[in-house]
CSV table of C-alpha atoms in Angstrom, one decimal:
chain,number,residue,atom,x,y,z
A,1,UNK,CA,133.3,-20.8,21.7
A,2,UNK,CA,132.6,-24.2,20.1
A,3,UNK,CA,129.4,-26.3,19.5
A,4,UNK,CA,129.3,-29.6,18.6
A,5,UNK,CA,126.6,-31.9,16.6
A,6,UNK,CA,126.6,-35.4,16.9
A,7,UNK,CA,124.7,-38.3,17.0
A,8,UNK,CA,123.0,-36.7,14.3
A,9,UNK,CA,119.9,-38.8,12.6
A,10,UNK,CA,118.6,-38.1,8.9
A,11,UNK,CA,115.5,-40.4,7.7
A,12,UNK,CA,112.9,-39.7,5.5
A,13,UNK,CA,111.0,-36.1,7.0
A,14,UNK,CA,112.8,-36.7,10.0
A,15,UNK,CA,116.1,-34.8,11.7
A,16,UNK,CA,117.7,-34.8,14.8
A,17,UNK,CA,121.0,-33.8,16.6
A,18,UNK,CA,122.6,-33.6,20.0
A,19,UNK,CA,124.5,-30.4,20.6
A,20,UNK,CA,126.5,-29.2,23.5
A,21,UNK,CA,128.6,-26.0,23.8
A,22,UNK,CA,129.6,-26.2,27.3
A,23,UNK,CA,127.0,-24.3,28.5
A,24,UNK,CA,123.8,-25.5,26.5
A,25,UNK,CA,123.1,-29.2,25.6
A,26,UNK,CA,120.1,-31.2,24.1
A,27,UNK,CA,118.6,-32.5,21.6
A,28,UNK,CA,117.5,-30.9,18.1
A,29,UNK,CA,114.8,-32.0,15.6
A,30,UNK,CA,113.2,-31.1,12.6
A,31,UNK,CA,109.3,-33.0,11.6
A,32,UNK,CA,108.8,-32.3,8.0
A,33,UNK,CA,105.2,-32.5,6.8
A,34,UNK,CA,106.4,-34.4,3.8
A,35,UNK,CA,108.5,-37.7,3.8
A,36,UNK,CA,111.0,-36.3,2.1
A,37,UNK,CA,115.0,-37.0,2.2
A,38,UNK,CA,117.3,-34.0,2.6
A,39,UNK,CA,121.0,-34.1,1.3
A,40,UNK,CA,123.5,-34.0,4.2
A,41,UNK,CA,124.6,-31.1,3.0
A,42,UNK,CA,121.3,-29.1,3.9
A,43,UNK,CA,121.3,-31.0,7.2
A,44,UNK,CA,124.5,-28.8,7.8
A,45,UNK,CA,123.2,-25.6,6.3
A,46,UNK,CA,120.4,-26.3,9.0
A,47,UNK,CA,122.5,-27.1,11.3
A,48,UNK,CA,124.6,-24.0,10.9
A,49,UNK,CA,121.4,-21.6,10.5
A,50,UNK,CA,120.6,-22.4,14.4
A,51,UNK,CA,124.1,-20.9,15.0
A,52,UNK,CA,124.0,-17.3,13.8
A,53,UNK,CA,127.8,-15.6,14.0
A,54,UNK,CA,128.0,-16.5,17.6
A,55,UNK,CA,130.7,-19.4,18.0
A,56,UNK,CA,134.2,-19.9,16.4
A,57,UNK,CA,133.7,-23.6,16.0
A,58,UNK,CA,131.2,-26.0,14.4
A,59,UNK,CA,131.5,-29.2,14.9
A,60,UNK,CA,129.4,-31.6,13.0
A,61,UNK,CA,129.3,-35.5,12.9
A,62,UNK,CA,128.5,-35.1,8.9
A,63,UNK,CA,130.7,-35.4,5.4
A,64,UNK,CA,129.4,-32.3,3.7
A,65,UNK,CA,131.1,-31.2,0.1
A,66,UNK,CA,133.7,-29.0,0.2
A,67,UNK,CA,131.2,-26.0,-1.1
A,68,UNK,CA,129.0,-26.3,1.1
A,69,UNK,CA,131.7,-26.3,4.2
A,70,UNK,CA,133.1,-23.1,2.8
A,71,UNK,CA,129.9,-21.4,2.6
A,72,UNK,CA,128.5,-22.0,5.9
A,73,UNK,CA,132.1,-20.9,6.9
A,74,UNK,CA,131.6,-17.5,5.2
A,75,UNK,CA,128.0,-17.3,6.4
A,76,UNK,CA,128.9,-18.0,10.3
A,77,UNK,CA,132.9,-16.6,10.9
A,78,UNK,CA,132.9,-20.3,12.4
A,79,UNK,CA,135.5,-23.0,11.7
A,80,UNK,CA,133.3,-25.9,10.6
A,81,UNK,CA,135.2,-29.1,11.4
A,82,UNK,CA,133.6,-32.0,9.9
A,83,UNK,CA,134.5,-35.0,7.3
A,84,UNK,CA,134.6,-33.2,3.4
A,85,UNK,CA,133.4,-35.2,0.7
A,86,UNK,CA,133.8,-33.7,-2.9
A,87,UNK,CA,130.1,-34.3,-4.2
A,88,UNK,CA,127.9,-31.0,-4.4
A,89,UNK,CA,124.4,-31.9,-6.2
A,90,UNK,CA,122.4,-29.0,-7.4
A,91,UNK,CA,119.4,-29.7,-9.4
A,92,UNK,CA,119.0,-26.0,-10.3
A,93,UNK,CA,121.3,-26.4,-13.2
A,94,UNK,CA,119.5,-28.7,-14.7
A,95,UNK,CA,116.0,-27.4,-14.2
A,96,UNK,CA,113.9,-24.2,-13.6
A,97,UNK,CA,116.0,-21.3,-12.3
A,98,UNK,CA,113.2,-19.6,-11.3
A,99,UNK,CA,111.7,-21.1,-8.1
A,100,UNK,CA,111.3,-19.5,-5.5
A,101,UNK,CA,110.2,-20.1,-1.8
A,102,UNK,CA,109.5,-18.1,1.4
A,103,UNK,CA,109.9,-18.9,5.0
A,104,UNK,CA,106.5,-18.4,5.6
A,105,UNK,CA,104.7,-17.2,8.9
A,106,UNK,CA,101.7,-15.3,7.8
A,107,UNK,CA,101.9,-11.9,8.9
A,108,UNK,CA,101.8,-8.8,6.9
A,109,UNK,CA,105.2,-8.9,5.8
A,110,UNK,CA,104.7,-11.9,4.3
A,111,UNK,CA,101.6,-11.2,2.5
A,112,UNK,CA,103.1,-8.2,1.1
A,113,UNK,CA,106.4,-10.5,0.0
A,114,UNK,CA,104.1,-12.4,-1.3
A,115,UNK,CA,102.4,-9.5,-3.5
A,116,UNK,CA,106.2,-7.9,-4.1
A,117,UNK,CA,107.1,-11.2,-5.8
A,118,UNK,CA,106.4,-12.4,-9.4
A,119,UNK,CA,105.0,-15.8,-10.3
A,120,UNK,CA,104.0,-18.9,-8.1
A,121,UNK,CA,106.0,-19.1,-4.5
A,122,UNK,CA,106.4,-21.6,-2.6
A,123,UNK,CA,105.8,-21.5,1.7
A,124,UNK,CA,107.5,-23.3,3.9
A,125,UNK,CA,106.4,-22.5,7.9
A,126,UNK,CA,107.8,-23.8,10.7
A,127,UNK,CA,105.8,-24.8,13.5
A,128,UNK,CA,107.0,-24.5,17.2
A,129,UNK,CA,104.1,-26.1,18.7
A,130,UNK,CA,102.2,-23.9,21.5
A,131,UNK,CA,104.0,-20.6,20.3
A,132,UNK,CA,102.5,-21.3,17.1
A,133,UNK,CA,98.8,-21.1,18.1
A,134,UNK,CA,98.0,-18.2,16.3
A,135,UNK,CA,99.6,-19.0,12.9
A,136,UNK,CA,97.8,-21.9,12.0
A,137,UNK,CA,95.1,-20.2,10.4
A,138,UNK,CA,97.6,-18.9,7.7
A,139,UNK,CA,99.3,-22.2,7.4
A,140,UNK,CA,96.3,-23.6,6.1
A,141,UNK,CA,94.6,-21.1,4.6
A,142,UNK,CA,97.9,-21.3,2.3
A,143,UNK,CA,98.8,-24.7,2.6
A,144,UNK,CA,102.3,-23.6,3.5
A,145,UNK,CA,104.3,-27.2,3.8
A,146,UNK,CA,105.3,-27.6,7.5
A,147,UNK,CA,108.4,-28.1,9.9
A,148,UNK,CA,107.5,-28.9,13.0
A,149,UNK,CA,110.7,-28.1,15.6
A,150,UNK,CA,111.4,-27.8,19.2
A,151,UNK,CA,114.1,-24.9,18.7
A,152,UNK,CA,111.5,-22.5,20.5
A,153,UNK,CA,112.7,-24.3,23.4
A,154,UNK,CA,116.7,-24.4,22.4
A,155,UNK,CA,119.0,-21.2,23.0
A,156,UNK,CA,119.3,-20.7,19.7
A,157,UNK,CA,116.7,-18.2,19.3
A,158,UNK,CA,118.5,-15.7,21.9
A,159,UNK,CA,121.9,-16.2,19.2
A,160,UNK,CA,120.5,-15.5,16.3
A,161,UNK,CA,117.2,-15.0,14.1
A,162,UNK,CA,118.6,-17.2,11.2
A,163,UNK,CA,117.1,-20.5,12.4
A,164,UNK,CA,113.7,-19.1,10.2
A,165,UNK,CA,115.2,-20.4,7.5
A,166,UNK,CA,115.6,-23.7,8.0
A,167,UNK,CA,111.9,-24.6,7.0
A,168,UNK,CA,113.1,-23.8,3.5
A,169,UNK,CA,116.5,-25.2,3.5
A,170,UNK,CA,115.6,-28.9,4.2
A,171,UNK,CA,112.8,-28.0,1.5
A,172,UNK,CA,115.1,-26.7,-1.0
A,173,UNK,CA,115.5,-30.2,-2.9
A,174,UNK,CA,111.9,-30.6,-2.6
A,175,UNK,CA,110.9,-27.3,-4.6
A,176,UNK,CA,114.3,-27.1,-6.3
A,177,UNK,CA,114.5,-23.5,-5.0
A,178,UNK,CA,116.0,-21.0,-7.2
A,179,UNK,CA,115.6,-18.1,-4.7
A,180,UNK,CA,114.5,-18.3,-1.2
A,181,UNK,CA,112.5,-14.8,0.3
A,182,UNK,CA,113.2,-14.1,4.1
A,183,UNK,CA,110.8,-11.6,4.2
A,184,UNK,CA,112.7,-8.6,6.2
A,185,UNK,CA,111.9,-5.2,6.8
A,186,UNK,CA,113.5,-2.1,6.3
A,187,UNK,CA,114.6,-0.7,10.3
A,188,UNK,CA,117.2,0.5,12.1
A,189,UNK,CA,118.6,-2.8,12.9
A,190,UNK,CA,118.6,-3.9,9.2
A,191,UNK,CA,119.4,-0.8,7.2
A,192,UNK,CA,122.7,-1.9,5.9
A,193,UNK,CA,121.6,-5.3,5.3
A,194,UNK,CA,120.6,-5.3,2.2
A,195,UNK,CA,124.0,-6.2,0.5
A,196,UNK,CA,124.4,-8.9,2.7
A,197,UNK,CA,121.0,-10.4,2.5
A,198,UNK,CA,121.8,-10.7,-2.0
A,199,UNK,CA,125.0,-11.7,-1.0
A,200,UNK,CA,124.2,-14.5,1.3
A,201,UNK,CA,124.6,-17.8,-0.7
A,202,UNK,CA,122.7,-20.6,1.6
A,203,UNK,CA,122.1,-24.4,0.4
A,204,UNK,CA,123.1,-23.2,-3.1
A,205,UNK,CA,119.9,-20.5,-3.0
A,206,UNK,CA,119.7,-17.0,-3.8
A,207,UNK,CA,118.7,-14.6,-1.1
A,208,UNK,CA,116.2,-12.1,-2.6
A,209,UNK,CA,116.6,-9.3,-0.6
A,210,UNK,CA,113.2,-7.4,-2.6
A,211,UNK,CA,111.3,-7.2,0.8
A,212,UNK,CA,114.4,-5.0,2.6
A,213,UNK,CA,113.1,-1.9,0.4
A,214,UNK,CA,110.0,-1.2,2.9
A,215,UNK,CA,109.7,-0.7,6.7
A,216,UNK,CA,106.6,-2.4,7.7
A,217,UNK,CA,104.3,0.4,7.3
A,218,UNK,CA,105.6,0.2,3.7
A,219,UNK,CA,104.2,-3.5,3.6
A,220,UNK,CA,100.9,-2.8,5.6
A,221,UNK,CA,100.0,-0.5,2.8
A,222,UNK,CA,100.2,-3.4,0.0
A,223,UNK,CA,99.0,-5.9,2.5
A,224,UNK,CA,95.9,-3.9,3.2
A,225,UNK,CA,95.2,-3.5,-0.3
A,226,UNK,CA,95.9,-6.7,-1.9
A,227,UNK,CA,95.2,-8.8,1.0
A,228,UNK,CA,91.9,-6.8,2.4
A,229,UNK,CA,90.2,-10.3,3.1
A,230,UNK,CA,92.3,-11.6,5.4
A,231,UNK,CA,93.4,-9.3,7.4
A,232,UNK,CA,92.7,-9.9,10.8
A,233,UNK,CA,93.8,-13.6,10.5
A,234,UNK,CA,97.5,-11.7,9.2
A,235,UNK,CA,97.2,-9.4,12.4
A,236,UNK,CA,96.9,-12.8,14.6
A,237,UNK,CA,99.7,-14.8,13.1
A,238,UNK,CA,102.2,-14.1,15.6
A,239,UNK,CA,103.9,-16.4,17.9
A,240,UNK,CA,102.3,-16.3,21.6
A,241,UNK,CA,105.1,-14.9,22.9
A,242,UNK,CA,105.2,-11.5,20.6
A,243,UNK,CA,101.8,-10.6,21.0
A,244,UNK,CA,103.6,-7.2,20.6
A,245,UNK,CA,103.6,-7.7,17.2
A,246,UNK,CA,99.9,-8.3,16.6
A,247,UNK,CA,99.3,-4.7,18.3
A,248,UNK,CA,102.0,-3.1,16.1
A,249,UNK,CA,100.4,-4.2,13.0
A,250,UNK,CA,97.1,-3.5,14.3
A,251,UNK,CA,97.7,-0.2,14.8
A,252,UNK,CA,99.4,0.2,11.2
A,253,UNK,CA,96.3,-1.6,10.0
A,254,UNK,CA,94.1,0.9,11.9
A,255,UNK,CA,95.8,4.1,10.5
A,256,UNK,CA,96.5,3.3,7.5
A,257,UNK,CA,92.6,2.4,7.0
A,258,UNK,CA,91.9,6.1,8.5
A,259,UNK,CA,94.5,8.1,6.5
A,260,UNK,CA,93.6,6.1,3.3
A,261,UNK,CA,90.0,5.6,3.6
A,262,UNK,CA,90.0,1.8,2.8
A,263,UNK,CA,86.8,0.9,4.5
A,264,UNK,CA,88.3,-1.7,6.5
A,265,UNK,CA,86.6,-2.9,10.2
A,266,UNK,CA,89.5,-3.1,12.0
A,267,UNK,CA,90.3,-0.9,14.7
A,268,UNK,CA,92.5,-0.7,18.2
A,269,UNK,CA,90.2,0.5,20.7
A,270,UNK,CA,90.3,-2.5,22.9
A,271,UNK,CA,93.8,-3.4,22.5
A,272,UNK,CA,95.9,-3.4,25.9
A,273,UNK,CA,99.5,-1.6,26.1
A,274,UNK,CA,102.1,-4.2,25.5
A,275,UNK,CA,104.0,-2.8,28.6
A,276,UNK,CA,106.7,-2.9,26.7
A,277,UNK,CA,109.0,0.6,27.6
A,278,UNK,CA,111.1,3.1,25.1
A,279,UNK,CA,115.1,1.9,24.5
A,280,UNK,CA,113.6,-2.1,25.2
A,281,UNK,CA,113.5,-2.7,21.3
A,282,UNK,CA,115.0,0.0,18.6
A,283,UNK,CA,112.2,-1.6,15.9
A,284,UNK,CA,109.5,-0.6,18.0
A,285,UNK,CA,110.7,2.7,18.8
A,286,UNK,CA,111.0,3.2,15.1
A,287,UNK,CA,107.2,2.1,14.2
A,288,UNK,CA,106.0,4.2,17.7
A,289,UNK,CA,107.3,7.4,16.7
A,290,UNK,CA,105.2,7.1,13.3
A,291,UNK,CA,101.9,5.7,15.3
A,292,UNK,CA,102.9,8.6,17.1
A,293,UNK,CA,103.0,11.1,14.4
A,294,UNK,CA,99.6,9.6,12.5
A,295,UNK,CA,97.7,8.6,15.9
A,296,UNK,CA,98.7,10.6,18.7
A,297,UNK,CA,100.8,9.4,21.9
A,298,UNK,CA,97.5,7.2,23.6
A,299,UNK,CA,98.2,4.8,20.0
A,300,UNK,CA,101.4,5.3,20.2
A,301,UNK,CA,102.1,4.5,23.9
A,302,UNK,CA,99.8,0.9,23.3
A,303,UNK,CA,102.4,-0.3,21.5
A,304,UNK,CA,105.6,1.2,23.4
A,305,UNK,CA,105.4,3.2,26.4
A,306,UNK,CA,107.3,6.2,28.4
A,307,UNK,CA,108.2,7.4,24.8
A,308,UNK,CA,110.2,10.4,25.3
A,309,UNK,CA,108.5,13.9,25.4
A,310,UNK,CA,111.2,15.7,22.7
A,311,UNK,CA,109.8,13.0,20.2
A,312,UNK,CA,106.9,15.4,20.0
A,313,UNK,CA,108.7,17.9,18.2
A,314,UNK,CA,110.7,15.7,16.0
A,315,UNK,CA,107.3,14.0,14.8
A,316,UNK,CA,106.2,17.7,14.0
A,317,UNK,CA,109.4,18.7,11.9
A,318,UNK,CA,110.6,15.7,10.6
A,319,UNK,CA,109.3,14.3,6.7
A,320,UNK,CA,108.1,10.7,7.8
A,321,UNK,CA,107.2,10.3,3.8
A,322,UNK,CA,109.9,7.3,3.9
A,323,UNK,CA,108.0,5.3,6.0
A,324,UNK,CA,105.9,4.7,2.8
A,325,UNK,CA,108.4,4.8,0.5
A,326,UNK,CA,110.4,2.2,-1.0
A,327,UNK,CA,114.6,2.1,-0.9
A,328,UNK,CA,115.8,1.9,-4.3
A,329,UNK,CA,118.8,0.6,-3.1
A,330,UNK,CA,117.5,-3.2,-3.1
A,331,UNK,CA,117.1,-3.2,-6.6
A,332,UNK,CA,121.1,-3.4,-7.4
A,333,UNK,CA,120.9,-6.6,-6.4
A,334,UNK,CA,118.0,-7.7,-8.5
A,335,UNK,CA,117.8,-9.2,-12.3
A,336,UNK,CA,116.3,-6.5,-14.9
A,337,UNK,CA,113.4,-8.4,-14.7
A,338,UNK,CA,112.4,-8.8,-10.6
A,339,UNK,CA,113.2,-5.1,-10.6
A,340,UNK,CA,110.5,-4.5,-13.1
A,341,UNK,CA,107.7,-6.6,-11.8
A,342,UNK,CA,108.4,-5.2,-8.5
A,343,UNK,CA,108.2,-1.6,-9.6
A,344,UNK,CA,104.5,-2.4,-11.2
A,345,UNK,CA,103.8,-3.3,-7.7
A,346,UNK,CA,105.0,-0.6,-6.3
A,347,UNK,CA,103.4,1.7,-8.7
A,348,UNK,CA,100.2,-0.4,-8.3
A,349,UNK,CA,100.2,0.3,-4.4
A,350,UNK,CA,101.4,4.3,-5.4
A,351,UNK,CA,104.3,3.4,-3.2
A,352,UNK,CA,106.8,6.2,-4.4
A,353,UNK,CA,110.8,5.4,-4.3
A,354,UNK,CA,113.0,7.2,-2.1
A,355,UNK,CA,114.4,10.5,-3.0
A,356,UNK,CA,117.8,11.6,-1.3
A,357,UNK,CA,115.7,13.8,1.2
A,358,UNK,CA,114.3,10.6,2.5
A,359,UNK,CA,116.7,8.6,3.1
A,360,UNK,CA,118.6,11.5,4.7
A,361,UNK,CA,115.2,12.1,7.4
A,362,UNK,CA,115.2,7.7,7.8
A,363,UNK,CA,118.9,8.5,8.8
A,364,UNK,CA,117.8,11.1,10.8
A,365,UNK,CA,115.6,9.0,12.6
A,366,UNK,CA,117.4,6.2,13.4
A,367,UNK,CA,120.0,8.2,14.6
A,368,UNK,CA,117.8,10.0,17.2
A,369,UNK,CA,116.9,7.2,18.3
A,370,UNK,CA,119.9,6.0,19.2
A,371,UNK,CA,120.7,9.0,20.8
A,372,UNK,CA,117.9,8.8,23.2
A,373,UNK,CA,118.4,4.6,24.2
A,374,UNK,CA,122.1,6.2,25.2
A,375,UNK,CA,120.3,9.0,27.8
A,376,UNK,CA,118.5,5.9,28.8
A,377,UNK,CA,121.2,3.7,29.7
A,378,UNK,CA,123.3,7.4,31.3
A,379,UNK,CA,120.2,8.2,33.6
A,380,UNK,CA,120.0,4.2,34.5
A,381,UNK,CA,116.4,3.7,33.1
């Protein structure tokens, strides 16, 4: 399948681009809060963030350098036809190589990327309008520099989750980024992702992968105790349309207050089920059967429902210990001295490492899991 760009327009904090696939056309654009100008060669990496893995052509109405067309050709599978030029400007040879920058939305995660990484970050948010309601708290509160975009309303976010890094691609010759922080999670779905994330070259930037070593109960511990004060506002920065997500880490707020003691005023007991049932979402089947183990099946079944009745017993005779635990296989792909500065945070949260026994149970897990979406789809639920 091929998608084409053209009639592409770059001026100072401003970007847009017709694109047409022959099922999906329209019109792209990217409102940066700053008046800056961004290389045609970022304007691709954009470009080619929106498209994920999913087509075997690119087509773009750009001359990019020939670097920069073989990355984004590594990065997407996709032939990227488009004029080559042989220029390929990066400003990180001649300056810092230290800067770093991450795609910013203001949940939990973040705050505890934020507390995983060493030294001054810059954020970069993007801003889809309505669905963005609930995040503008954080965006201020951190004075995150701003993309405003209409991709929310694009197809591109049923493709592929990579169009969250745009906001710090177009920014990367702003900040001169030496490292740009995605912010994932350790899940099912990303589990083997971690040599690909430190492998991923994009716009010249190193993917820090640091934030892959902890599921999200892993970063609701640090978040609670480094980010105490802000909280709630963390628990609301969701899009409107994943309210889901403000119940999962309200939940993991709740019990990790109550198994830890934290003091913390935040509690569950007038959130709503999401409605959302078991098999719908492998992620949230992963964080239900530990709400599950830590806060009985009424927390649990807030946040996913119908969960199935033989996860009782695993929740009994399974180690969850690795829920809290960090994977100490992200730290290959780190220098000598990230890996350090992250340990001291990890030792500072007493967020212990993985031991073999672990990562055999998050295996485990996952696997069972699987198991039971496959009796879902045989008994046609």
């Amino acid at each position: 399948m091929k998608i084409t760009f053209e009639a592409i327009q770059n001026r100072r904090g401003w970007i847009q681009a017709d694109y047409n696939d022959g099922l999906h056309e329209g019109c792209i654009r990217f409102e940066m809060s700053d008046a800056i100008d961004v290389r045609d060669d970022l304007v691709a990496e954009a470009l080619a963030a929106l498209c994920g893995q999913y087509y075997d052509t690119i087509e773009m109405a750009l001359k990019v350098s020939n670097k920069t067309k073989k990355q984004i050709e590594a990065r997407t599978g996709a032939q990227l036809i488009c004029k080559v030029g042989m220029l390929f400007w990066n400003i990180n040879k001649m300056m810092r190589q230290d800067i770093k920058t991450l795609n910013f939305n203001g949940d939990l995660s973040n705050l505890s990327a934020l507390a995983l990484t060493p030294g001054e970050v810059n954020k970069v948010s993007l801003d889809f309008g309505q669905e963005s309601l609930r995040m503008y708290e954080m965006f201020d509160r951190w004075n995150s520099r701003i993309v405003k975009t209409n991709v929310m309303a694009t197809h591109f976010p049923k493709i592929t989750s990579d169009y969250y890094m745009i906001g710090s691609i177009l920014y990367k010759d702003f900040f001169n980024t030496t490292y740009m922080i995605t912010g994932l999670q350790l899940n099912p779905l990303t589990f083997n992702m971690t040599k690909i994330e430190a492998e991923q070259a994009i716009a010249g930037m190193i993917n820090l992968p640091h934030s892959l070593g902890l599921t999200v109960v892993g970063h609701t511990k640090i978040a609670c105790r480094r980010w105490s004060n802000m909280l709630e506002s963390a628990i609301n920065s969701v899009k409107l349309s994943e309210s889901h997500v403000s119940s999962l880490q309200r939940l993991l707020v709740e019990i990790e207050n109550e198994r830890n003691h934290l003091g913390l005023r935040i509690h569950s007991r007038d959130l709503q089920p999401t409605q959302i049932v078991w098999g719908a979402d492998a992620r949230l089947d992963f964080i239900a059967l530990y709400i599950l183990k830590y806060g009985g099946r009424e927390k649990a079944e807030k946040l996913v429902r119908d969960i199935p009745v033989s996860a009782e017993a695993l929740v009994a005779q399974c180690d969850f210990n690795f829920y809290e635990r960090y994977y100490p296989g992200a730290f290959y792909y780190m220098s000598r001295s990230f890996r350090e500065a992250v340990q001291k945070v990890l030792e500072k949260n007493e967020i212990l490492l993985y031991s073999e026994a672990d990562w055999q149970n998050f295996l485990y897990v996952k696997d069972w899991i699987a198991n039971t979406r496959k009796d879902a789809i045989q008994i046609g639920r």
